[in-house]
């Protein structure tokens, strides 16, 4: 199997980023959150869609009685 240059670049960047934050996952995620907040992109969240004709199995239905408080 031939090495993929895109995969190699992603892995190199991932290693550089991890080393930059001393392999601290919390610090990496905080950096990502700050960077996302600074970008000012609008996040669009769509409701999940079911395929046409989908019929849930009984065990997939929510337990409504458990949520009645």
CSV table of C-alpha atoms in Angstrom, one decimal:
chain,number,residue,atom,x,y,z
A,1,UNK,CA,0.0,0.0,0.0
A,2,UNK,CA,1.3,3.4,-0.9
A,3,UNK,CA,1.5,6.2,1.7
A,4,UNK,CA,-1.1,8.9,1.1
A,5,UNK,CA,0.5,12.4,1.2
A,6,UNK,CA,-2.7,14.0,2.6
A,7,UNK,CA,-2.8,11.5,5.5
A,8,UNK,CA,0.9,12.1,6.1
A,9,UNK,CA,0.3,15.8,6.3
A,10,UNK,CA,-2.6,15.5,8.7
A,11,UNK,CA,-0.6,13.3,11.0
A,12,UNK,CA,2.3,15.7,10.9
A,13,UNK,CA,0.1,18.6,11.8
A,14,UNK,CA,-1.6,16.6,14.5
A,15,UNK,CA,1.8,15.8,16.0
A,16,UNK,CA,3.0,19.4,15.9
A,17,UNK,CA,-0.2,20.6,17.5
A,18,UNK,CA,0.0,18.0,20.3
A,19,UNK,CA,3.6,18.9,20.9
A,20,UNK,CA,2.8,22.6,21.0
A,21,UNK,CA,0.4,21.9,23.9
A,22,UNK,CA,2.6,19.3,25.6
A,23,UNK,CA,0.1,16.6,24.6
A,24,UNK,CA,-2.5,18.1,27.0
A,25,UNK,CA,-5.9,17.2,25.5
A,26,UNK,CA,-7.7,19.8,27.5
A,27,UNK,CA,-5.4,22.6,26.3
A,28,UNK,CA,-5.8,21.4,22.7
A,29,UNK,CA,-9.6,21.5,23.0
A,30,UNK,CA,-9.5,24.9,24.7
A,31,UNK,CA,-7.4,26.3,21.8
A,32,UNK,CA,-9.8,24.8,19.3
A,33,UNK,CA,-12.8,26.4,21.1
A,34,UNK,CA,-11.1,29.8,21.2
A,35,UNK,CA,-10.2,29.5,17.6
A,36,UNK,CA,-13.7,28.5,16.6
A,37,UNK,CA,-15.2,31.4,18.6
A,38,UNK,CA,-12.8,33.9,16.9
A,39,UNK,CA,-13.8,32.7,13.4
A,40,UNK,CA,-17.5,33.9,13.8
A,41,UNK,CA,-18.9,31.1,11.7
A,42,UNK,CA,-22.7,30.6,11.9
A,43,UNK,CA,-23.4,27.0,13.0
A,44,UNK,CA,-26.5,25.6,11.5
A,45,UNK,CA,-28.0,22.6,13.3
A,46,UNK,CA,-30.6,20.6,11.4
A,47,UNK,CA,-32.9,18.1,13.0
A,48,UNK,CA,-32.1,14.4,12.3
A,49,UNK,CA,-33.8,13.0,9.3
A,50,UNK,CA,-35.2,9.5,9.0
A,51,UNK,CA,-35.3,7.7,5.6
A,52,UNK,CA,-38.6,7.7,3.9
A,53,UNK,CA,-40.7,4.8,5.1
A,54,UNK,CA,-38.7,4.3,8.3
A,55,UNK,CA,-40.5,2.5,11.0
A,56,UNK,CA,-38.8,2.4,14.4
A,57,UNK,CA,-38.6,-0.9,16.3
A,58,UNK,CA,-40.4,-0.9,19.7
A,59,UNK,CA,-37.1,-0.9,21.6
A,60,UNK,CA,-36.1,2.3,19.7
A,61,UNK,CA,-39.1,4.3,20.8
A,62,UNK,CA,-38.5,6.8,23.8
A,63,UNK,CA,-39.9,5.8,27.1
A,64,UNK,CA,-42.4,8.6,27.5
A,65,UNK,CA,-43.6,7.5,31.0
A,66,UNK,CA,-40.1,7.9,32.4
A,67,UNK,CA,-40.1,11.6,31.5
A,68,UNK,CA,-43.5,12.5,33.1
A,69,UNK,CA,-41.9,13.5,36.4
